[in-house]
Short mmCIF file of C-alpha atoms in Angstrom, two decimals:
data_model
loop_
_atom_site.label_atom_id
_atom_site.label_comp_id
_atom_site.label_asym_id
_atom_site.label_seq_id
_atom_site.Cartn_x
_atom_site.Cartn_y
_atom_site.Cartn_z
CA MET X 1 41.86 94.23 73.40
CA MET X 2 42.08 97.03 70.84
CA GLN X 3 38.83 97.43 69.02
CA VAL X 4 39.14 99.28 65.78
CA GLN X 5 35.44 99.87 65.36
CA LYS X 6 33.26 101.65 67.86
CA PRO X 7 30.86 99.18 69.46
CA ARG X 8 27.19 99.91 70.08
CA LEU X 9 26.90 101.45 73.52
CA ILE X 10 23.11 101.52 73.79
CA LEU X 11 21.48 98.28 72.72
CA GLU X 12 18.09 97.92 70.96
CA ASN X 13 16.24 97.43 74.23
CA GLY X 14 17.57 100.76 75.51
CA LEU X 15 19.99 99.16 77.97
CA ARG X 16 23.74 99.65 78.09
CA THR X 17 26.50 97.15 77.33
CA ASP X 18 26.53 95.94 80.94
CA GLY X 19 22.74 95.71 81.16
CA ARG X 20 22.14 98.93 83.09
CA ARG X 21 19.51 101.53 82.33
CA PRO X 22 20.93 104.93 81.26
CA ASP X 23 20.24 106.43 84.70
CA GLU X 24 21.45 103.45 86.72
CA MET X 25 24.70 103.35 88.69
CA ARG X 26 27.02 100.45 89.29
CA PRO X 27 26.81 98.68 92.66
CA ILE X 28 28.76 100.43 95.44
CA LYS X 29 30.62 98.91 98.36
CA ILE X 30 32.37 100.88 101.11
CA GLU X 31 34.68 99.47 103.77
CA LEU X 32 36.25 101.55 106.52
CA GLY X 33 39.29 101.10 108.72
CA VAL X 34 40.88 98.44 106.56
CA LEU X 35 44.49 99.36 107.41
CA LYS X 36 45.91 99.13 110.91
CA ASN X 37 48.89 101.46 110.57
CA ALA X 38 47.07 104.35 108.92
CA ASP X 39 45.14 106.91 110.98
CA GLY X 40 42.22 106.37 108.66
CA SER X 41 41.58 104.14 105.67
CA ALA X 42 38.85 103.02 103.32
CA ILE X 43 38.21 100.82 100.32
CA PHE X 44 35.66 102.19 97.88
CA GLU X 45 34.25 99.99 95.14
CA MET X 46 32.01 101.08 92.31
CA GLY X 47 31.34 98.23 89.94
CA ASN X 48 34.74 96.93 88.94
CA THR X 49 36.60 100.08 90.00
CA LYS X 50 38.24 99.56 93.36
CA VAL X 51 40.38 102.08 95.26
CA LEU X 52 42.20 101.87 98.58
CA ALA X 53 42.83 105.14 100.42
CA ALA X 54 44.94 105.81 103.52
CA VAL X 55 45.25 108.99 105.58
CA TYR X 56 48.05 110.01 107.93
CA GLY X 57 47.92 113.10 110.09
CA PRO X 58 47.51 115.86 110.83
CA LYS X 59 51.14 115.84 111.94
CA GLU X 60 53.98 118.32 112.14
CA MET X 61 55.43 119.23 108.79
CA HIS X 62 59.06 118.39 108.13
CA PRO X 63 60.94 120.28 106.82
CA ARG X 64 59.44 123.11 108.84
CA HIS X 65 59.76 125.81 106.20
CA LEU X 66 57.24 124.04 103.97
CA ALA X 67 54.50 124.35 106.60
CA LEU X 68 51.76 126.89 105.97
CA PRO X 69 51.35 129.36 108.85
CA ASP X 70 47.55 129.54 108.70
CA ARG X 71 46.35 126.07 107.72
CA ALA X 72 47.30 122.47 107.18
CA SER X 73 48.74 121.45 103.88
CA LEU X 74 47.52 118.39 102.06
CA ARG X 75 49.86 116.00 100.32
CA VAL X 76 47.88 113.81 97.99
CA ARG X 77 49.06 110.90 95.90
CA TYR X 78 46.87 109.18 93.37
CA HIS X 79 48.51 106.08 92.02
CA MET X 80 47.49 103.14 89.88
CA THR X 81 48.92 99.79 90.83
CA PRO X 82 50.68 97.90 88.03
CA PHE X 83 47.97 95.23 88.15
CA SER X 84 45.01 97.60 88.02
CA THR X 85 44.68 97.60 84.25
CA ASP X 86 44.50 94.79 81.69
CA GLU X 87 48.04 95.45 80.56
CA ARG X 88 50.73 96.05 83.16
CA LYS X 89 50.96 99.70 84.03
CA ASN X 90 54.38 101.10 84.73
CA PRO X 91 54.34 101.93 88.45
CA ALA X 92 56.25 105.17 87.97
CA PRO X 93 53.90 108.14 88.38
CA SER X 94 52.72 109.21 84.97
CA ARG X 95 51.78 112.68 83.79
CA ARG X 96 48.14 111.72 84.19
CA GLU X 97 48.55 110.53 87.76
CA ILE X 98 50.40 113.67 88.80
CA GLU X 99 47.62 115.80 87.34
CA LEU X 100 44.88 113.74 88.98
CA SER X 101 46.69 114.00 92.32
CA LYS X 102 46.50 117.76 91.99
CA VAL X 103 42.85 117.74 90.93
CA ILE X 104 41.92 115.49 93.84
CA ARG X 105 43.96 117.58 96.28
CA GLU X 106 42.11 120.71 95.28
CA ALA X 107 38.77 118.96 95.69
CA LEU X 108 39.78 117.72 99.15
CA GLU X 109 40.98 121.17 100.17
CA SER X 110 37.42 122.37 99.70
CA THR X 111 36.15 120.01 102.38
CA VAL X 112 38.91 119.52 104.97
CA LEU X 113 38.82 122.17 107.71
CA THR X 114 42.53 122.82 107.20
CA GLU X 115 42.45 126.10 109.11
CA LEU X 116 42.02 124.13 112.36
CA PHE X 117 45.51 122.68 112.05
CA PRO X 118 47.98 125.40 111.07
CA ARG X 119 51.59 124.34 110.37
CA THR X 120 50.67 120.68 109.96
CA VAL X 121 50.40 118.29 107.06
CA ILE X 122 47.84 115.64 106.16
CA ASP X 123 49.00 112.85 103.88
CA VAL X 124 46.46 111.13 101.67
CA PHE X 125 47.41 108.10 99.61
CA MET X 126 45.16 106.44 97.07
CA GLU X 127 45.96 103.22 95.27
CA VAL X 128 43.77 102.15 92.40
CA LEU X 129 43.53 98.39 92.82
CA GLN X 130 41.31 97.84 89.83
CA ALA X 131 40.52 100.38 87.13
CA ASP X 132 37.28 100.36 85.17
CA ALA X 133 36.41 104.00 84.43
CA GLY X 134 35.74 106.65 87.03
CA THR X 135 38.88 106.11 89.09
CA ARG X 136 39.35 109.79 89.93
CA LEU X 137 35.93 110.05 91.54
CA VAL X 138 36.14 106.72 93.31
CA SER X 139 39.60 107.74 94.59
CA LEU X 140 38.22 111.07 95.76
CA MET X 141 35.35 109.38 97.59
CA ALA X 142 37.68 106.79 99.09
CA ALA X 143 39.90 109.62 100.32
CA SER X 144 36.99 111.51 101.86
CA MET X 145 35.82 108.35 103.64
CA ALA X 146 39.36 107.68 104.90
CA LEU X 147 39.54 111.27 106.20
CA ALA X 148 36.25 110.77 108.02
CA ASP X 149 37.57 107.47 109.39
CA ALA X 150 40.64 109.29 110.69
CA GLY X 151 38.39 111.71 112.57
CA ILE X 152 39.66 114.74 110.68
CA PRO X 153 37.05 117.53 110.64
CA LEU X 154 35.42 117.86 107.23
CA ARG X 155 32.83 120.30 105.94
CA ASP X 156 31.10 117.41 104.25
CA LEU X 157 31.76 114.04 102.69
CA ILE X 158 32.49 114.15 99.00
CA ALA X 159 30.27 112.17 96.69
CA GLY X 160 30.81 112.08 92.97
CA VAL X 161 29.68 110.34 89.84
CA ALA X 162 30.36 110.75 86.14
CA VAL X 163 27.77 111.51 83.52
CA GLY X 164 28.39 111.19 79.83
CA LYS X 165 26.91 110.82 76.42
CA ALA X 166 26.85 107.47 74.68
CA ASP X 167 25.21 107.08 71.29
CA GLY X 168 23.55 110.44 71.86
CA ILE X 169 21.96 109.44 75.15
CA ILE X 170 22.89 110.94 78.55
CA VAL X 171 24.12 108.12 80.78
CA LEU X 172 25.04 107.99 84.47
CA ASP X 173 28.24 106.44 85.84
CA LEU X 174 30.18 105.52 82.70
CA ASN X 175 31.85 102.17 82.30
CA GLU X 176 35.05 101.50 80.39
CA PRO X 177 33.61 101.15 76.83
CA GLU X 178 31.42 104.23 77.31
CA ASP X 179 34.41 106.17 78.62
CA MET X 180 36.45 105.12 75.58
CA TRP X 181 33.88 105.41 72.81
CA GLY X 182 31.27 107.79 74.17
CA GLU X 183 30.90 111.37 72.98
CA ALA X 184 31.31 113.02 76.38
CA ASP X 185 32.51 112.28 79.90
CA MET X 186 31.83 114.64 82.78
CA PRO X 187 32.92 113.70 86.30
CA VAL X 188 31.05 115.69 88.96
CA ALA X 189 31.84 115.66 92.69
CA MET X 190 29.86 117.59 95.26
CA LEU X 191 29.54 118.40 98.94
CA PRO X 192 25.92 117.25 98.93
CA SER X 193 24.52 118.81 102.09
CA LEU X 194 26.09 122.17 101.29
CA GLY X 195 25.11 121.94 97.63
CA GLN X 196 28.61 122.89 96.50
CA VAL X 197 30.54 121.46 93.57
CA ALA X 198 34.01 120.20 94.51
CA LEU X 199 35.14 118.90 91.15
CA LEU X 200 33.79 119.21 87.63
CA GLN X 201 35.57 118.27 84.46
CA LEU X 202 34.28 117.75 80.97
CA ASN X 203 35.74 115.75 78.15
CA GLY X 204 33.97 115.83 74.79
CA ASN X 205 30.98 117.77 73.55
CA MET X 206 27.64 118.54 75.14
CA THR X 207 25.00 121.09 74.31
CA PRO X 208 23.97 123.42 77.15
CA GLU X 209 20.71 121.47 77.37
CA GLU X 210 22.58 118.17 77.68
CA PHE X 211 24.90 119.67 80.28
CA ARG X 212 21.98 120.74 82.45
CA LYS X 213 20.34 117.36 82.09
CA GLY X 214 23.61 115.61 82.86
CA LEU X 215 24.27 117.72 85.96
CA GLU X 216 20.77 117.02 87.24
CA LEU X 217 21.25 113.28 86.69
CA ALA X 218 24.63 113.40 88.45
CA GLN X 219 23.05 115.14 91.44
CA LYS X 220 20.51 112.36 91.72
CA GLY X 221 23.27 109.78 91.72
CA ILE X 222 25.34 111.80 94.19
CA ASN X 223 22.49 111.86 96.69
CA ILE X 224 22.20 108.08 96.54
CA ILE X 225 25.96 107.66 97.06
CA TYR X 226 25.96 110.21 99.89
CA ASN X 227 23.39 108.20 101.82
CA LEU X 228 25.44 105.03 101.34
CA GLN X 229 28.52 106.85 102.66
CA LYS X 230 26.68 108.06 105.74
CA ASP X 231 25.32 104.58 106.37
CA ALA X 232 28.83 103.14 106.15
CA LEU X 233 30.07 105.61 108.78
CA ARG X 234 27.11 104.99 111.05
CA LYS X 235 27.08 101.22 110.70
CA LYS X 236 30.11 100.85 112.95
CA TYR X 237 28.23 102.45 115.83
CA ALA X 238 24.79 100.99 115.26
CA GLU X 239 24.66 99.71 118.81
CA TYR X 240 26.19 102.76 120.42
CA LYS X 241 22.90 104.56 120.71
CA GLU X 242 21.28 102.08 122.98
CA GLU X 243 23.28 102.69 126.07
CA MET F 1 13.79 117.37 117.62
CA VAL F 2 13.83 120.35 119.87
CA GLU F 3 12.24 123.66 119.02
CA ASN F 4 13.05 126.83 120.80
CA SER F 5 11.82 130.21 119.58
CA GLY F 6 12.79 129.68 115.96
CA SER F 7 15.95 127.73 116.81
CA LYS F 8 15.84 124.08 116.02
CA ILE F 9 18.02 121.06 116.73
CA PHE F 10 17.43 118.39 114.11
CA TYR F 11 18.70 115.38 116.03
CA GLN F 12 17.83 113.74 119.31
CA ASP F 13 20.22 113.40 122.19
CA ARG F 14 22.80 110.62 121.67
CA SER F 15 22.26 110.22 117.94
CA ILE F 16 25.16 109.67 115.59
CA VAL F 17 26.08 112.45 113.19
CA THR F 18 28.42 112.30 110.21
CA PRO F 19 30.37 115.09 108.48
CA GLY F 20 28.03 117.50 106.74
CA ASP F 21 24.94 116.68 108.79
CA LEU F 22 22.87 119.76 109.59
CA ILE F 23 22.70 119.68 113.38
CA ALA F 24 20.82 122.82 114.18
CA GLU F 25 19.51 126.08 112.81
CA GLY F 26 19.18 129.34 114.69
CA GLU F 27 21.17 131.08 117.39
CA PHE F 28 22.75 128.94 120.07
CA GLN F 29 25.08 129.77 122.93
CA VAL F 30 27.42 126.85 122.37
CA PRO F 31 31.15 126.85 123.11
CA TRP F 32 33.41 126.70 120.08
CA SER F 33 34.55 123.23 119.12
CA PRO F 34 36.57 121.90 116.20
CA TYR F 35 33.95 119.21 115.69
CA PHE F 36 31.22 121.36 114.20
CA TYR F 37 31.11 124.53 112.14
CA LYS F 38 28.68 127.27 111.41
CA ILE F 39 27.56 128.82 108.14
CA GLY F 40 25.12 131.68 108.57
CA ASN F 41 22.87 130.40 111.33
CA LYS F 42 23.25 126.75 110.41
CA TYR F 43 25.41 124.38 112.40
CA TYR F 44 26.94 121.39 110.64
CA SER F 45 28.80 118.44 112.07
CA ALA F 46 32.41 118.06 110.91
CA ILE F 47 33.10 114.54 112.13
CA THR F 48 31.53 111.20 112.89
CA GLY F 49 30.37 111.72 116.42
CA LEU F 50 27.77 111.40 119.08
CA LEU F 51 25.49 114.40 119.48
CA SER F 52 24.66 115.27 123.04
CA VAL F 53 21.83 117.72 123.62
CA LYS F 54 21.51 119.37 126.99
CA GLU F 55 18.62 121.40 128.34
CA GLY F 56 17.07 121.64 124.91
CA ASN F 57 19.31 124.32 123.51
CA ILE F 58 22.92 123.37 124.16
CA PHE F 59 24.56 120.72 122.06
CA GLU F 60 27.97 119.17 121.76
CA VAL F 61 29.52 116.77 119.25
CA ILE F 62 31.62 114.07 120.89
CA PRO F 63 34.04 112.47 118.44
CA LEU F 64 33.97 108.71 117.90
CA GLU F 65 37.11 108.57 115.76
CA GLY F 66 40.49 110.20 115.98
CA GLN F 67 43.96 109.06 116.90
CA ARG F 68 45.21 112.48 117.94
CA TYR F 69 44.38 114.79 120.76
CA TYR F 70 43.04 118.28 120.12
CA PRO F 71 44.59 120.40 122.92
CA ARG F 72 42.28 122.40 125.16
CA ILE F 73 43.42 124.84 127.82
CA GLY F 74 43.02 123.38 131.29
CA ASP F 75 43.09 119.73 130.25
CA THR F 76 45.23 117.32 132.24
CA VAL F 77 47.57 115.43 129.94
CA ILE F 78 50.34 112.88 130.29
CA GLY F 79 53.35 113.87 128.23
CA LEU F 80 56.46 112.06 127.15
CA ILE F 81 59.68 114.09 127.15
CA GLU F 82 60.93 114.13 123.59
CA ASP F 83 63.76 116.63 123.58
CA ILE F 84 65.62 119.00 125.87
CA GLU F 85 66.16 122.62 124.96
CA ILE F 86 67.96 125.41 126.79
CA TYR F 87 64.93 126.77 128.64
CA GLY F 88 62.59 123.81 128.68
CA TRP F 89 61.46 120.47 127.34
CA VAL F 90 59.71 119.40 124.17
CA VAL F 91 56.90 117.06 125.16
CA ASP F 92 54.91 114.61 123.08
CA ILE F 93 51.24 114.76 124.10
CA LYS F 94 49.79 112.59 121.29
CA SER F 95 48.64 115.71 119.50
CA PHE F 96 49.55 116.99 116.06
CA TYR F 97 51.84 119.48 117.76
CA SER F 98 54.63 118.90 120.25
CA ALA F 99 54.02 120.69 123.52
CA TYR F 100 56.56 122.81 125.36
CA LEU F 101 57.20 122.74 129.08
CA PRO F 102 59.21 125.76 130.24
CA ALA F 103 61.79 124.91 132.91
CA SER F 104 60.60 127.80 135.09
CA SER F 105 57.28 126.01 135.52
CA LEU F 106 58.96 122.94 136.99
CA LEU F 107 61.68 124.69 138.99
CA GLY F 108 59.67 127.68 140.12
CA ARG F 109 62.60 129.98 139.36
CA ALA F 110 64.67 131.17 136.45
CA ILE F 111 67.32 128.85 135.13
CA ALA F 112 70.90 129.55 136.05
CA PRO F 113 73.04 129.90 132.92
CA GLY F 114 74.68 126.64 132.00
CA GLU F 115 72.35 124.60 134.16
CA ASP F 116 71.69 121.12 132.75
CA LEU F 117 67.95 120.45 132.52
CA ARG F 118 68.65 116.75 132.09
CA ARG F 119 69.02 116.55 135.87
CA PHE F 120 65.31 117.29 136.36
CA LEU F 121 63.62 115.60 133.42
CA ASN F 122 65.28 113.36 130.89
CA ILE F 123 64.19 112.09 127.51
CA GLY F 124 61.75 109.23 128.00
CA ASP F 125 60.31 110.53 131.26
CA TYR F 126 56.56 110.86 131.60
CA ILE F 127 54.99 113.93 133.17
CA LEU F 128 51.52 114.75 134.36
CA ALA F 129 50.80 118.30 133.28
CA LYS F 130 48.10 120.79 132.43
CA VAL F 131 47.70 122.63 129.14
CA GLU F 132 48.39 126.25 130.05
CA ALA F 133 48.13 127.94 126.67
CA TYR F 134 47.20 126.91 123.18
CA ASP F 135 45.74 128.58 120.15
CA ARG F 136 46.17 128.39 116.43
CA THR F 137 49.33 130.48 116.44
CA ILE F 138 51.37 128.70 119.11
CA ASN F 139 52.13 125.12 120.03
CA PRO F 140 50.62 124.01 123.36
CA VAL F 141 52.46 125.18 126.47
CA LEU F 142 52.28 122.96 129.53
CA THR F 143 52.54 123.70 133.21
CA VAL F 144 53.26 121.38 136.13
CA LYS F 145 52.20 123.87 138.78
CA GLY F 146 49.38 122.25 140.67
CA LYS F 147 48.55 119.38 142.95
CA GLY F 148 49.74 115.98 141.77
CA LEU F 149 51.38 117.37 138.64
CA GLY F 150 54.99 116.77 137.71
CA ARG F 151 57.24 113.87 136.89
CA ILE F 152 55.65 110.42 137.04
CA SER F 153 57.97 108.21 139.06
CA SER F 154 55.98 104.98 139.32
CA GLY F 155 53.14 103.14 137.62
CA VAL F 156 52.36 102.00 134.11
CA ILE F 157 51.17 104.13 131.19
CA VAL F 158 48.43 102.65 129.01
CA GLU F 159 47.83 104.26 125.64
CA ILE F 160 44.34 104.47 124.17
CA SER F 161 42.76 106.54 121.43
CA PRO F 162 41.93 110.05 122.73
CA ALA F 163 38.42 109.62 121.33
CA LYS F 164 37.85 106.77 123.76
CA VAL F 165 38.75 108.77 126.89
CA PRO F 166 35.13 109.69 127.74
CA ARG F 167 34.27 105.99 127.62
CA VAL F 168 36.99 105.00 130.06
CA ILE F 169 35.74 107.66 132.46
CA GLY F 170 32.07 106.90 131.85
CA LYS F 171 28.94 108.82 132.70
CA ASN F 172 29.55 110.64 136.00
CA LYS F 173 32.85 108.76 136.23
CA SER F 174 30.95 105.46 136.55
CA MET F 175 33.44 103.41 134.56
CA LEU F 176 36.45 104.89 136.32
CA GLU F 177 34.73 104.22 139.63
CA VAL F 178 34.32 100.55 138.72
CA LEU F 179 37.95 100.28 137.62
CA THR F 180 39.41 101.84 140.74
CA SER F 181 37.12 100.20 143.29
CA GLU F 182 37.34 96.70 141.81
CA THR F 183 41.09 96.63 141.24
CA GLY F 184 42.12 98.85 144.14
CA CYS F 185 44.47 100.65 141.80
CA ASP F 186 45.08 104.36 141.51
CA ILE F 187 44.02 105.23 137.94
CA GLN F 188 44.55 108.65 136.35
CA VAL F 189 42.94 109.17 132.95
CA ALA F 190 44.52 112.05 131.04
CA GLN F 191 42.54 113.78 128.30
CA ASN F 192 45.10 112.94 125.63
CA GLY F 193 44.53 109.20 125.80
CA ARG F 194 47.22 108.14 128.21
CA ILE F 195 46.25 106.41 131.42
CA LEU F 196 48.46 106.14 134.49
CA VAL F 197 47.83 102.95 136.44
CA LYS F 198 49.41 102.50 139.86
CA CYS F 199 48.76 99.18 141.54
CA ALA F 200 49.81 97.35 144.65
CA ASN F 201 50.52 94.06 142.90
CA SER F 202 51.15 92.85 139.38
CA LEU F 203 47.94 90.83 139.07
CA SER F 204 45.63 93.76 139.65
CA GLU F 205 47.84 95.83 137.38
CA GLU F 206 47.55 93.32 134.53
CA THR F 207 43.81 93.01 135.06
CA ALA F 208 43.31 96.77 135.07
CA ILE F 209 45.28 97.11 131.84
CA SER F 210 43.37 94.35 130.07
CA ALA F 211 40.09 95.87 131.27
CA ILE F 212 41.11 99.21 129.76
CA ASN F 213 41.94 97.47 126.50
CA ILE F 214 38.51 95.81 126.50
CA ILE F 215 36.86 99.19 127.03
CA GLN F 216 38.83 100.60 124.13
CA SER F 217 37.95 97.83 121.67
CA GLU F 218 34.32 97.39 122.71
CA SER F 219 33.53 101.00 123.51
CA HIS F 220 30.44 101.07 121.31
CA ILE F 221 28.73 97.99 122.78
CA LYS F 222 26.04 98.61 125.36
CA GLY F 223 26.16 97.46 128.95
CA LEU F 224 29.94 97.73 129.06
CA THR F 225 30.26 99.06 132.60
CA GLU F 226 28.49 96.05 134.06
CA ARG F 227 30.46 93.63 131.94
CA ILE F 228 33.72 95.22 133.02
CA ARG F 229 32.64 94.91 136.62
CA ALA F 230 31.88 91.20 136.10
CA TYR F 231 35.17 90.70 134.30
CA LEU F 232 37.17 92.32 137.10
CA ARG F 233 35.34 90.34 139.78
CA GLU F 234 35.97 87.11 137.92
CA LYS F 235 39.66 87.85 137.47
CA LEU F 236 40.32 89.31 140.88
CA GLY F 237 37.72 87.57 143.03
CA GLY F 238 40.05 84.67 143.79
CA SER F 239 43.17 86.70 144.25
CA LYS F 240 41.71 89.05 146.85
CA ASN F 241 40.92 86.08 149.07
CA ASP F 242 44.40 84.74 148.46
CA ALA F 243 45.90 88.03 149.49
CA SER F 244 43.88 88.15 152.71
CA ALA F 245 44.76 84.51 153.44
CA GLU F 246 48.40 85.36 152.92
CA ALA F 247 48.07 88.32 155.25
CA LYS F 248 46.65 86.02 157.92
CA THR F 249 49.50 83.56 157.68
CA ASN F 250 51.96 86.40 157.96
CA THR F 251 50.47 87.58 161.19
#
């Protein structure tokens, strides 16, 4: 599937290769409590990107000397399954996966109330089942939903979406060709109700004006995702209120 | 929405809140809880839970999820002896920490050197205990000083999620009342999600256990108390008559 020439990313009618408008996101699907053995779990889908996350803990840290005296430590693993890409991916953790695990861990540390559980550890596992751009953010959101499903106190849910530049136009929620051929890719994750940024990376070039516009667009998308996340958590208890 | 001299609660009683929801703004005299946090004068929920508002200016977030018990001083818990140390026992209380039961609490005296604690409580024993001390710096310490506390010698332990404990007890103990009166069993619900069921016969024991499991899996569906009552009557209605008939033949 190697294309030597860059394809057109924005078509004549102003739509993108998959028929979306520049400020339109891919469809989102959230499922909670999908694994029986985990304390909390979630599947998060965004278009063709699909990530399964599982949370264990908080539990006592073994070996003891690794425990932090004032807060819980997070152990985070981001992993891509061998069948997640169009060519088999070696299941051994790559340099990229190790780095993304760290990036995601740091984003999660900003939301988990780790100081409530000193000397413990919380394990978070994420498996990318299907990769189609934006896996780090979908993984991060899946992890935050799994943490909420486990009943672990969080400052806020994490919602995130990427913005980028394709053929000179700022687009929301990049897909694979835009990720590969676009001029910029900026994943943004936030704690929406606190208005804090949990993760921000930028690949490529943007002018300050484009950056501001992109961040604003991302915030719009994040608010939509945040409401979907809250609905998913509430849905389970829709009938609870009535008694 | 409740307003009170500049303080405001943004949700009604018994509404569902999710992490990050702004519950209230202003100054409130609410007891500390791990389930919400405060920034400035704003209170945010930290979990998926049920918000209960009392008297207009006191609120509480009751968790709906959670497999582990957050220890609170004074709670009654059922512990499982995990390990034996020189001066006490390590007890599993379904929390993220193991609890510790000092031997002096059980024996009421200091331990003689070389005394084997296995004689009093062995690994695998269940105990009914109270949380005596717990804060961020120390693991929970238990005590068995008090009425009814100590080693559990008979009955069955049923495990449920600690988040479902309020449901098994019910409003003003209504659910627990139904369970005990309909089955005739002695039922002790510990705050950490373990339930001690003591019954006269195996049928009422089985029925009580399956009723508890129904409560756990259908805890969010309305009208549960009445349905549990109907379920217990249906299951036990026949057997109670049988038992009385049997009693008559015996006499």
